[in-house]
Amino acid sequence: MELGQEETKQAVVRRLRRIEGQVRGIQKMIEDEKDCREILTQVAAVKSAINQVGLIVFENHAQQCIAKAFHENSEDAFHEIVEMMGKLIKS
């Protein structure tokens, strides 16, 4: 996966590490039999964080496709953007 700028790549990796820690925290909450409301709050936070990662990756990919389409005068890149948007929305 090409994320373009190194700072974007590092930001995504940091977010994923934070999400990984949140998931481990949820596992521990379940093992410790914490209140379901607290667990669900954390699950919602993880879902939101994953969605944000998806949006960052999609935005970067869309920018690359648009640049490619403009440079190559190709409609294929625009179709690829639509396809990727569909995958992101369905998830």
C-alpha atoms as a PDB file:
ATOM      1  CA  MET A   1       0.000   0.000   0.000  1.00  0.00           C
ATOM      2  CA  GLU A   2       1.360   3.351  -0.977  1.00  0.00           C
ATOM      3  CA  LEU A   3       0.439   6.128   1.398  1.00  0.00           C
ATOM      4  CA  GLY A   4       2.511   8.779  -0.267  1.00  0.00           C
ATOM      5  CA  GLN A   5       3.985  11.094   2.319  1.00  0.00           C
ATOM      6  CA  GLU A   6       5.984   9.529   5.113  1.00  0.00           C
ATOM      7  CA  GLU A   7       4.163  11.631   7.730  1.00  0.00           C
ATOM      8  CA  THR A   8       0.814  10.237   6.553  1.00  0.00           C
ATOM      9  CA  LYS A   9       2.153   6.708   6.778  1.00  0.00           C
ATOM     10  CA  GLN A  10       3.485   7.305  10.281  1.00  0.00           C
ATOM     11  CA  ALA A  11       0.194   8.881  11.391  1.00  0.00           C
ATOM     12  CA  VAL A  12      -1.726   5.822  10.190  1.00  0.00           C
ATOM     13  CA  VAL A  13       0.707   3.461  11.928  1.00  0.00           C
ATOM     14  CA  ARG A  14       0.359   5.454  15.185  1.00  0.00           C
ATOM     15  CA  ARG A  15      -3.419   5.286  14.953  1.00  0.00           C
ATOM     16  CA  LEU A  16      -3.299   1.537  14.332  1.00  0.00           C
ATOM     17  CA  ARG A  17      -1.033   1.016  17.335  1.00  0.00           C
ATOM     18  CA  ARG A  18      -3.446   3.013  19.476  1.00  0.00           C
ATOM     19  CA  ILE A  19      -6.327   0.892  18.168  1.00  0.00           C
ATOM     20  CA  GLU A  20      -4.351  -2.260  18.930  1.00  0.00           C
ATOM     21  CA  GLY A  21      -3.966  -1.062  22.514  1.00  0.00           C
ATOM     22  CA  GLN A  22      -7.670  -0.293  22.740  1.00  0.00           C
ATOM     23  CA  VAL A  23      -8.535  -3.806  21.531  1.00  0.00           C
ATOM     24  CA  ARG A  24      -6.223  -5.319  24.128  1.00  0.00           C
ATOM     25  CA  GLY A  25      -7.939  -3.164  26.714  1.00  0.00           C
ATOM     26  CA  ILE A  26     -11.329  -4.498  25.617  1.00  0.00           C
ATOM     27  CA  GLN A  27     -10.025  -8.065  25.915  1.00  0.00           C
ATOM     28  CA  LYS A  28      -8.883  -7.347  29.455  1.00  0.00           C
ATOM     29  CA  MET A  29     -12.217  -5.720  30.304  1.00  0.00           C
ATOM     30  CA  ILE A  30     -14.010  -8.864  29.162  1.00  0.00           C
ATOM     31  CA  GLU A  31     -11.620 -11.119  31.085  1.00  0.00           C
ATOM     32  CA  ASP A  32     -12.146  -8.951  34.178  1.00  0.00           C
ATOM     33  CA  GLU A  33     -15.928  -9.072  33.636  1.00  0.00           C
ATOM     34  CA  LYS A  34     -16.317  -5.298  33.456  1.00  0.00           C
ATOM     35  CA  ASP A  35     -19.698  -3.690  32.889  1.00  0.00           C
ATOM     36  CA  CYS A  36     -21.102  -4.294  29.396  1.00  0.00           C
ATOM     37  CA  ARG A  37     -21.813  -0.583  28.927  1.00  0.00           C
ATOM     38  CA  GLU A  38     -18.152   0.235  29.491  1.00  0.00           C
ATOM     39  CA  ILE A  39     -17.089  -2.490  27.056  1.00  0.00           C
ATOM     40  CA  LEU A  40     -19.523  -1.314  24.393  1.00  0.00           C
ATOM     41  CA  THR A  41     -18.300   2.250  24.801  1.00  0.00           C
ATOM     42  CA  GLN A  42     -14.775   1.050  24.059  1.00  0.00           C
ATOM     43  CA  VAL A  43     -15.963  -1.081  21.127  1.00  0.00           C
ATOM     44  CA  ALA A  44     -17.655   2.001  19.660  1.00  0.00           C
ATOM     45  CA  ALA A  45     -14.431   3.975  20.099  1.00  0.00           C
ATOM     46  CA  VAL A  46     -12.443   1.283  18.257  1.00  0.00           C
ATOM     47  CA  LYS A  47     -14.975   1.205  15.418  1.00  0.00           C
ATOM     48  CA  SER A  48     -14.748   4.962  15.081  1.00  0.00           C
ATOM     49  CA  ALA A  49     -10.952   4.869  15.104  1.00  0.00           C
ATOM     50  CA  ILE A  50     -10.873   2.143  12.429  1.00  0.00           C
ATOM     51  CA  ASN A  51     -13.269   4.175  10.294  1.00  0.00           C
ATOM     52  CA  GLN A  52     -10.941   7.168  10.575  1.00  0.00           C
ATOM     53  CA  VAL A  53      -7.989   5.052   9.431  1.00  0.00           C
ATOM     54  CA  GLY A  54     -10.059   3.874   6.477  1.00  0.00           C
ATOM     55  CA  LEU A  55     -10.914   7.442   5.556  1.00  0.00           C
ATOM     56  CA  ILE A  56      -7.286   8.537   5.706  1.00  0.00           C
ATOM     57  CA  VAL A  57      -6.185   5.646   3.501  1.00  0.00           C
ATOM     58  CA  PHE A  58      -9.068   6.243   1.091  1.00  0.00           C
ATOM     59  CA  GLU A  59      -8.365   9.975   0.880  1.00  0.00           C
ATOM     60  CA  ASN A  60      -4.724   9.318   0.089  1.00  0.00           C
ATOM     61  CA  HIS A  61      -5.621   6.680  -2.502  1.00  0.00           C
ATOM     62  CA  ALA A  62      -8.204   8.960  -4.112  1.00  0.00           C
ATOM     63  CA  GLN A  63      -5.646  11.755  -4.420  1.00  0.00           C
ATOM     64  CA  GLN A  64      -3.221   9.382  -6.123  1.00  0.00           C
ATOM     65  CA  CYS A  65      -5.920   8.106  -8.498  1.00  0.00           C
ATOM     66  CA  ILE A  66      -7.027  11.609  -9.420  1.00  0.00           C
ATOM     67  CA  ALA A  67      -3.445  12.647 -10.113  1.00  0.00           C
ATOM     68  CA  LYS A  68      -2.948   9.516 -12.221  1.00  0.00           C
ATOM     69  CA  ALA A  69      -6.195  10.091 -14.124  1.00  0.00           C
ATOM     70  CA  PHE A  70      -5.277  13.694 -14.808  1.00  0.00           C
ATOM     71  CA  HIS A  71      -1.770  12.773 -15.911  1.00  0.00           C
ATOM     72  CA  GLU A  72      -2.834   9.816 -18.082  1.00  0.00           C
ATOM     73  CA  ASN A  73      -6.227  11.195 -19.110  1.00  0.00           C
ATOM     74  CA  SER A  74      -7.736   7.913 -17.921  1.00  0.00           C
ATOM     75  CA  GLU A  75     -11.212   7.139 -16.636  1.00  0.00           C
ATOM     76  CA  ASP A  76     -10.010   3.885 -15.045  1.00  0.00           C
ATOM     77  CA  ALA A  77      -8.619   5.753 -12.057  1.00  0.00           C
ATOM     78  CA  PHE A  78     -11.972   7.417 -11.427  1.00  0.00           C
ATOM     79  CA  HIS A  79     -13.708   4.035 -11.570  1.00  0.00           C
ATOM     80  CA  GLU A  80     -11.171   2.738  -9.074  1.00  0.00           C
ATOM     81  CA  ILE A  81     -12.025   5.588  -6.692  1.00  0.00           C
ATOM     82  CA  VAL A  82     -15.724   4.775  -6.915  1.00  0.00           C
ATOM     83  CA  GLU A  83     -15.000   1.085  -6.297  1.00  0.00           C
ATOM     84  CA  MET A  84     -12.862   1.850  -3.248  1.00  0.00           C
ATOM     85  CA  MET A  85     -15.486   4.246  -1.895  1.00  0.00           C
ATOM     86  CA  GLY A  86     -18.064   1.488  -2.189  1.00  0.00           C
ATOM     87  CA  LYS A  87     -15.869  -0.884  -0.200  1.00  0.00           C
ATOM     88  CA  LEU A  88     -15.333   1.720   2.495  1.00  0.00           C
ATOM     89  CA  ILE A  89     -19.034   2.513   2.768  1.00  0.00           C
ATOM     90  CA  LYS A  90     -20.052  -1.154   2.951  1.00  0.00           C
ATOM     91  CA  SER A  91     -17.675  -1.879   5.815  1.00  0.00           C
END
